[in-house]
Amino acid sequence: MQRVVSVVAHLGFRLQALPPALCRPLSCAQDVLRRTPLYDFHLAHGGKMVAFAGWSLPVQYRDSHTDSHLHTRQHCSLFDVSHMLQGTLSLFTNEAGGILDDLIVTNTSEGHLYVVSNAGCWEKDLALMQDKVRELQNQGRDVGLEVLDNALLALQGPTAAQVLQASVADDLKKLPFMTSAVMEVFGVSGCRVTRCGYTGEDGVEISVPAAGAVHLATALLKNPEVKLAGLAARDSLRLEAGLCLYGNDIDEHTTPVEGSLSWTLGKRRQAAMDFPGAKVIVPQLKGKVQRRRVGLMCEGAPMRAHSPILNMEGTKIGTVTSGCPSPSLKKNVAMGYVPCEYSRPGTMLLVEVRRKQQMAVVSKMPFVPTNYYTLK
């Protein structure tokens, strides 16, 4: 008997945040942008809407970016990321070893894989999965693909579980990091609650049927611990946590080893070499790559994407891929790529900001300790 494999793809709703400078304010073309089920909800709560990856999303609300960021670290915030069993970060790779997308994949007890894609990659991800489904079906395999149109809400911060527990019958203490369960939340049935997020804090992502999204978000906001947060805070939080932004820190020209994501490759897959790009990636695991993603920290002007990284002799050796002032540390943090010989923490380098050179130090990531919930 052939094993039945069903893939349920939640495509286009795990909306990773771009730095505010890269988000386009809405214009007369706003009617062509896709809207999440919470669009009117955002406007009613003062959301400043921007265009991101073909969607209209709030970059921030009435609170400042810094206030939203710090509230998430100290309490909890609600993000529209319209995104148990075991779940994990996984990668789609091409034959050259490049990263097509980073995704959350959950192996559910219902006999299917639950896949959450990045908004900017959903079309190519869907095409890739559809091609694979056809290939397997032609081999006689019983494989299917279903695309969900649920909304995805992320409740992130140290009090997130306490807030959510009042609305569910399940014991969230039994739901550790990267596990999920289907449950009723504030009376909305069919919600998949996953203990994960994009901030480095404890929290959950709730995949909720579109018709119940506003009800659920409104119910959460009744708790004084919860405030709304937008793309701006999401970006600075993920950067403090050392998490990649697809299209900035990783892309089709970056291998998992270069991107410091080797841990996503299981030992079985490494041994079998049965994934796209294995002939490029596996030798890198066993040998040496030319460059690596590193953390950088400096004072002075903030480092931004595309800022040149130089050695102490003033020769350009790399480029910043993401950077911002850290609201938590009151210092500037960034990620970038440098040759391996410059990747050791503590290495002093120069970064060119506004045509001026300033000192920077290679730093361990995450910059701010993570607080993921694991079973004790």
Short mmCIF file of C-alpha atoms in Angstrom, two decimals, residues 19-361:
data_model
loop_
_atom_site.label_atom_id
_atom_site.label_comp_id
_atom_site.label_asym_id
_atom_site.label_seq_id
_atom_site.Cartn_x
_atom_site.Cartn_y
_atom_site.Cartn_z
CA PRO A 19 12.69 47.44 7.24
CA PRO A 20 10.33 50.43 7.07
CA ALA A 21 12.50 52.11 4.42
CA LEU A 22 11.82 49.22 2.07
CA CYS A 23 8.05 49.26 2.49
CA ARG A 24 6.11 51.38 -0.01
CA PRO A 25 3.42 53.73 1.31
CA LEU A 26 0.05 53.00 -0.26
CA SER A 27 -0.75 54.90 -3.45
CA CYS A 28 -3.45 54.95 -6.09
CA ALA A 29 -2.41 51.37 -6.89
CA GLN A 30 -3.56 50.15 -3.47
CA ASP A 31 -6.61 48.45 -4.98
CA VAL A 32 -4.33 45.85 -6.59
CA LEU A 33 -2.79 44.89 -3.25
CA ARG A 34 -4.07 41.80 -1.49
CA ARG A 35 -5.66 42.29 1.91
CA THR A 36 -5.66 40.00 4.91
CA PRO A 37 -8.98 39.35 6.71
CA LEU A 38 -7.88 41.96 9.26
CA TYR A 39 -7.46 44.90 6.84
CA ASP A 40 -10.42 46.95 8.15
CA PHE A 41 -9.46 45.99 11.71
CA HIS A 42 -6.01 47.52 11.17
CA LEU A 43 -7.47 50.78 9.84
CA ALA A 44 -9.88 50.99 12.78
CA HIS A 45 -6.96 50.72 15.20
CA GLY A 46 -4.85 53.39 13.51
CA GLY A 47 -2.65 51.08 11.47
CA LYS A 48 -0.34 52.90 9.05
CA MET A 49 -0.67 50.70 5.98
CA VAL A 50 2.17 50.01 3.56
CA ALA A 51 2.66 47.76 0.57
CA PHE A 52 4.69 44.65 1.29
CA ALA A 53 5.18 41.69 -1.05
CA GLY A 54 1.90 42.45 -2.80
CA TRP A 55 -0.07 42.88 0.44
CA SER A 56 -1.39 45.86 2.35
CA LEU A 57 -0.07 45.59 5.92
CA PRO A 58 0.42 47.84 8.97
CA VAL A 59 3.99 49.01 9.48
CA GLN A 60 3.00 50.40 12.89
CA TYR A 61 -0.05 51.61 14.83
CA ARG A 62 -0.51 54.61 17.10
CA ASP A 63 2.42 53.56 19.29
CA SER A 64 5.93 54.26 18.04
CA HIS A 65 8.08 51.49 16.59
CA THR A 66 10.33 51.54 19.68
CA ASP A 67 7.38 51.39 22.10
CA SER A 68 5.92 48.41 20.20
CA HIS A 69 9.28 46.66 20.19
CA LEU A 70 9.86 47.06 23.92
CA HIS A 71 6.26 46.14 24.78
CA THR A 72 6.81 42.82 22.99
CA ARG A 73 9.97 42.15 25.00
CA GLN A 74 8.25 43.01 28.30
CA HIS A 75 4.62 41.94 27.78
CA CYS A 76 3.16 40.66 24.50
CA SER A 77 2.10 42.01 21.12
CA LEU A 78 -0.25 40.84 18.39
CA PHE A 79 1.01 40.72 14.80
CA ASP A 80 -1.01 39.96 11.67
CA VAL A 81 1.20 37.45 9.88
CA SER A 82 -1.79 35.87 8.17
CA HIS A 83 0.74 32.04 8.74
CA MET A 84 1.50 19.29 17.30
CA LEU A 85 3.12 17.30 16.54
CA GLN A 86 6.50 18.45 15.44
CA GLY A 87 7.37 21.50 13.38
CA THR A 88 10.71 22.83 12.21
CA LEU A 89 12.33 25.50 10.11
CA SER A 90 13.14 23.99 6.75
CA LEU A 91 14.50 25.20 3.42
CA PHE A 92 13.62 24.86 -0.24
CA THR A 93 16.91 24.73 -2.16
CA ASN A 94 17.81 24.78 -5.84
CA GLU A 95 20.32 22.59 -7.68
CA ALA A 96 23.05 25.21 -7.15
CA GLY A 97 22.57 24.95 -3.38
CA GLY A 98 20.83 28.33 -3.10
CA ILE A 99 17.89 28.94 -0.76
CA LEU A 100 14.57 29.38 -2.57
CA ASP A 101 12.69 30.01 0.67
CA ASP A 102 12.78 29.26 4.39
CA LEU A 103 9.55 27.72 5.65
CA ILE A 104 7.95 26.29 8.76
CA VAL A 105 6.95 22.66 8.19
CA THR A 106 4.82 20.73 10.68
CA ASN A 107 4.35 16.94 10.49
CA THR A 108 0.79 16.66 11.77
CA SER A 109 -1.03 13.68 13.27
CA GLU A 110 -3.74 14.07 10.62
CA GLY A 111 -1.53 12.56 7.93
CA HIS A 112 -0.34 15.72 6.22
CA LEU A 113 2.50 18.22 6.30
CA TYR A 114 1.51 21.78 7.21
CA VAL A 115 3.73 24.25 5.34
CA VAL A 116 3.95 28.00 6.01
CA SER A 117 5.56 30.05 3.25
CA ASN A 118 6.91 33.59 3.08
CA ALA A 119 4.63 36.10 1.38
CA GLY A 120 7.18 37.14 -1.23
CA CYS A 121 7.86 33.53 -2.22
CA TRP A 122 4.40 31.99 -2.24
CA GLU A 123 3.99 31.83 -6.02
CA LYS A 124 7.28 30.04 -6.68
CA ASP A 125 6.78 27.81 -3.62
CA LEU A 126 3.33 26.81 -4.82
CA ALA A 127 4.61 26.08 -8.33
CA LEU A 128 7.46 24.00 -6.92
CA MET A 129 5.11 21.93 -4.75
CA GLN A 130 2.59 21.49 -7.56
CA ASP A 131 5.34 20.21 -9.86
CA LYS A 132 6.49 17.76 -7.17
CA VAL A 133 2.94 16.55 -6.57
CA ARG A 134 2.49 15.84 -10.28
CA GLU A 135 5.84 14.02 -10.38
CA LEU A 136 4.89 11.79 -7.44
CA GLN A 137 1.40 11.18 -8.76
CA ASN A 138 2.91 10.04 -12.06
CA GLN A 139 4.90 7.52 -10.01
CA GLY A 140 1.67 6.16 -8.57
CA ARG A 141 1.98 7.88 -5.20
CA ASP A 142 -1.11 9.06 -3.33
CA VAL A 143 -0.18 12.71 -2.82
CA GLY A 144 -2.33 15.84 -2.69
CA LEU A 145 -1.93 19.57 -2.15
CA GLU A 146 -4.44 21.90 -0.49
CA VAL A 147 -4.00 25.66 -0.12
CA LEU A 148 -5.54 27.33 2.94
CA ASP A 149 -6.79 30.92 3.03
CA ASN A 150 -6.73 31.24 6.82
CA ALA A 151 -5.49 34.32 8.59
CA LEU A 152 -2.38 33.99 10.73
CA LEU A 153 -1.95 35.89 14.01
CA ALA A 154 1.26 35.93 16.03
CA LEU A 155 1.00 36.62 19.75
CA GLN A 156 4.56 37.21 20.93
CA GLY A 157 6.12 38.05 24.27
CA PRO A 158 6.74 36.69 27.79
CA THR A 159 3.07 36.91 28.79
CA ALA A 160 1.66 35.50 25.52
CA ALA A 161 0.94 32.01 26.86
CA GLN A 162 -0.69 33.39 30.00
CA VAL A 163 -2.96 35.60 27.88
CA LEU A 164 -3.91 32.81 25.48
CA GLN A 165 -4.46 30.18 28.18
CA ALA A 166 -7.63 31.93 29.35
CA SER A 167 -9.20 31.34 25.94
CA VAL A 168 -8.39 27.65 25.35
CA ALA A 169 -9.15 24.36 27.08
CA ASP A 170 -5.79 22.80 26.17
CA ASP A 171 -2.92 23.07 28.64
CA LEU A 172 -0.35 25.29 26.90
CA LYS A 173 2.34 24.13 29.34
CA LYS A 174 2.31 20.88 27.35
CA LEU A 175 2.94 22.75 24.08
CA PRO A 176 6.70 23.42 23.80
CA PHE A 177 8.59 25.37 21.15
CA MET A 178 7.93 24.24 17.54
CA THR A 179 4.96 22.02 18.40
CA SER A 180 1.34 22.67 17.49
CA ALA A 181 -2.20 21.53 18.16
CA VAL A 182 -5.64 22.23 16.71
CA MET A 183 -7.96 23.81 19.27
CA GLU A 184 -10.81 26.24 19.83
CA VAL A 185 -9.63 29.77 20.65
CA PHE A 186 -12.11 32.32 22.03
CA GLY A 187 -14.91 30.20 20.64
CA VAL A 188 -13.40 29.97 17.14
CA SER A 189 -12.99 26.30 16.25
CA GLY A 190 -10.42 24.81 13.90
CA CYS A 191 -7.49 27.02 14.96
CA ARG A 192 -3.98 25.59 14.70
CA VAL A 193 -1.85 27.00 17.52
CA THR A 194 1.91 26.64 17.03
CA ARG A 195 4.45 27.56 19.71
CA CYS A 196 6.79 29.59 17.53
CA GLY A 197 7.37 33.10 16.23
CA TYR A 198 9.77 35.57 14.67
CA THR A 199 10.81 37.66 17.69
CA GLY A 200 12.99 35.42 19.87
CA GLU A 201 10.35 35.53 22.59
CA ASP A 202 7.92 32.87 23.76
CA GLY A 203 4.68 33.04 21.84
CA VAL A 204 2.37 31.41 19.36
CA GLU A 205 1.20 31.70 15.78
CA ILE A 206 -2.52 31.04 15.39
CA SER A 207 -3.84 29.90 12.02
CA VAL A 208 -7.48 30.92 12.20
CA PRO A 209 -10.34 30.58 9.70
CA ALA A 210 -10.71 33.95 7.97
CA ALA A 211 -14.26 34.50 9.23
CA GLY A 212 -13.07 34.31 12.85
CA ALA A 213 -9.91 36.42 12.56
CA VAL A 214 -11.34 39.78 13.65
CA HIS A 215 -13.27 38.20 16.53
CA LEU A 216 -10.12 36.49 17.79
CA ALA A 217 -7.92 39.58 17.45
CA THR A 218 -10.52 41.77 19.18
CA ALA A 219 -10.82 39.30 22.05
CA LEU A 220 -7.05 39.22 22.54
CA LEU A 221 -6.83 43.02 22.62
CA LYS A 222 -9.26 43.17 25.54
CA ASN A 223 -6.40 41.96 27.73
CA PRO A 224 -4.30 45.00 28.81
CA GLU A 225 -1.14 42.94 28.34
CA VAL A 226 -1.71 42.88 24.57
CA LYS A 227 -0.96 45.66 22.10
CA LEU A 228 -0.89 45.64 18.32
CA ALA A 229 2.48 45.75 16.57
CA GLY A 230 3.42 46.09 12.91
CA LEU A 231 6.16 45.31 10.43
CA ALA A 232 8.63 47.85 11.86
CA ALA A 233 8.75 46.25 15.31
CA ARG A 234 8.70 42.78 13.76
CA ASP A 235 11.87 43.59 11.82
CA SER A 236 13.89 44.97 14.74
CA LEU A 237 12.74 42.11 17.01
CA ARG A 238 13.78 39.40 14.53
CA LEU A 239 17.14 41.11 13.96
CA GLU A 240 17.88 41.22 17.70
CA ALA A 241 17.02 37.50 17.72
CA GLY A 242 19.49 36.81 14.89
CA LEU A 243 16.74 35.56 12.54
CA CYS A 244 17.06 35.85 8.77
CA LEU A 245 14.85 37.90 6.48
CA TYR A 246 14.44 36.15 3.15
CA GLY A 247 15.55 38.35 0.28
CA ASN A 248 17.95 40.29 2.51
CA ASP A 249 19.99 37.85 4.59
CA ILE A 250 19.41 34.72 2.51
CA ASP A 251 18.37 34.18 -1.10
CA GLU A 252 18.83 31.93 -4.14
CA HIS A 253 22.53 32.78 -4.21
CA THR A 254 23.14 31.83 -0.56
CA THR A 255 23.70 28.27 0.60
CA PRO A 256 22.52 27.04 4.02
CA VAL A 257 26.15 26.71 5.15
CA GLU A 258 27.01 30.26 4.14
CA GLY A 259 23.85 31.48 5.87
CA SER A 260 24.75 29.67 9.13
CA LEU A 261 21.68 27.45 8.70
CA SER A 262 23.44 24.08 8.50
CA TRP A 263 21.38 22.89 11.46
CA THR A 264 18.31 22.70 9.20
CA LEU A 265 19.88 19.75 7.34
CA GLY A 266 19.16 16.45 9.10
CA LYS A 267 21.83 13.75 9.29
CA ARG A 268 19.74 11.37 7.19
CA ARG A 269 19.40 13.91 4.39
CA GLN A 270 23.11 14.69 4.53
CA ALA A 271 23.95 10.99 4.21
CA ALA A 272 21.39 10.28 1.49
CA MET A 273 22.15 13.49 -0.45
CA ASP A 274 18.59 13.26 -1.79
CA PHE A 275 17.69 16.95 -1.91
CA PRO A 276 18.27 19.69 -4.51
CA GLY A 277 21.75 21.19 -4.26
CA ALA A 278 23.14 18.35 -2.13
CA LYS A 279 26.24 18.05 -4.32
CA VAL A 280 27.09 21.66 -3.47
CA ILE A 281 25.87 21.86 0.14
CA VAL A 282 27.14 18.59 1.66
CA PRO A 283 30.80 19.18 0.69
CA GLN A 284 30.52 22.63 2.28
CA LEU A 285 29.40 20.99 5.53
CA LYS A 286 32.51 18.85 5.54
CA GLY A 287 34.93 21.44 4.23
CA LYS A 288 35.13 25.20 4.14
CA VAL A 289 33.01 27.92 2.54
CA GLN A 290 34.31 31.24 1.33
CA ARG A 291 31.97 33.40 3.39
CA ARG A 292 29.58 33.23 6.33
CA ARG A 293 26.72 35.25 7.79
CA VAL A 294 27.83 37.02 10.97
CA GLY A 295 26.44 39.44 13.51
CA LEU A 296 27.89 42.93 13.82
CA MET A 297 27.58 45.53 16.56
CA CYS A 298 28.69 49.15 16.55
CA GLU A 299 28.04 52.56 18.03
CA GLY A 300 27.51 55.73 16.04
CA ALA A 301 25.34 55.77 12.92
CA PRO A 302 23.15 52.68 12.34
CA MET A 303 24.38 50.09 9.86
CA ARG A 304 21.91 49.48 7.05
CA ALA A 305 21.51 46.93 4.26
CA HIS A 306 24.12 47.32 1.51
CA SER A 307 26.62 49.11 3.78
CA PRO A 308 30.16 47.97 2.83
CA ILE A 309 32.12 45.93 5.39
CA LEU A 310 35.89 46.52 5.35
CA ASN A 311 38.89 45.00 7.10
CA MET A 312 41.09 47.17 9.29
CA GLU A 313 43.23 48.02 6.26
CA GLY A 314 40.21 49.55 4.55
CA THR A 315 39.66 46.86 1.91
CA LYS A 316 36.05 45.91 1.23
CA ILE A 317 35.44 42.29 2.30
CA GLY A 318 31.66 42.05 2.58
CA THR A 319 28.26 43.72 2.78
CA VAL A 320 25.66 44.35 5.48
CA THR A 321 22.37 42.58 4.68
CA SER A 322 20.20 43.87 7.56
CA GLY A 323 20.79 46.48 10.22
CA CYS A 324 19.00 48.75 12.70
CA PRO A 325 19.34 50.41 16.10
CA SER A 326 18.52 47.85 18.81
CA PRO A 327 15.81 49.27 21.12
CA SER A 328 16.72 46.65 23.75
CA LEU A 329 20.51 47.15 23.74
CA LYS A 330 20.69 50.83 22.77
CA LYS A 331 23.37 49.87 20.25
CA ASN A 332 23.36 49.28 16.52
CA VAL A 333 23.13 45.67 15.35
CA ALA A 334 23.42 44.15 11.90
CA MET A 335 24.01 40.99 9.90
CA GLY A 336 26.27 40.61 6.93
CA TYR A 337 28.58 38.30 5.02
CA VAL A 338 32.37 38.22 5.42
CA PRO A 339 35.11 35.76 4.45
CA CYS A 340 35.51 32.93 6.96
CA GLU A 341 38.80 34.28 8.29
CA TYR A 342 36.94 37.38 9.54
CA SER A 343 33.95 35.55 11.04
CA ARG A 344 35.25 34.83 14.55
CA PRO A 345 33.36 36.74 17.30
CA GLY A 346 35.45 39.62 18.60
CA THR A 347 37.04 40.38 15.23
CA MET A 348 37.30 44.12 14.68
CA LEU A 349 36.17 45.45 11.32
CA LEU A 350 35.08 48.69 9.69
CA VAL A 351 31.66 49.51 8.28
CA GLU A 352 31.08 52.35 5.85
CA VAL A 353 28.00 54.36 6.80
CA ARG A 354 27.12 57.55 4.95
CA ARG A 355 30.57 57.50 3.31
CA LYS A 356 32.26 57.46 6.70
CA GLN A 357 34.09 54.50 8.23
CA GLN A 358 33.30 53.42 11.78
CA MET A 359 34.42 50.55 13.98
CA ALA A 360 32.32 47.39 14.23
CA VAL A 361 32.87 44.09 16.02
#
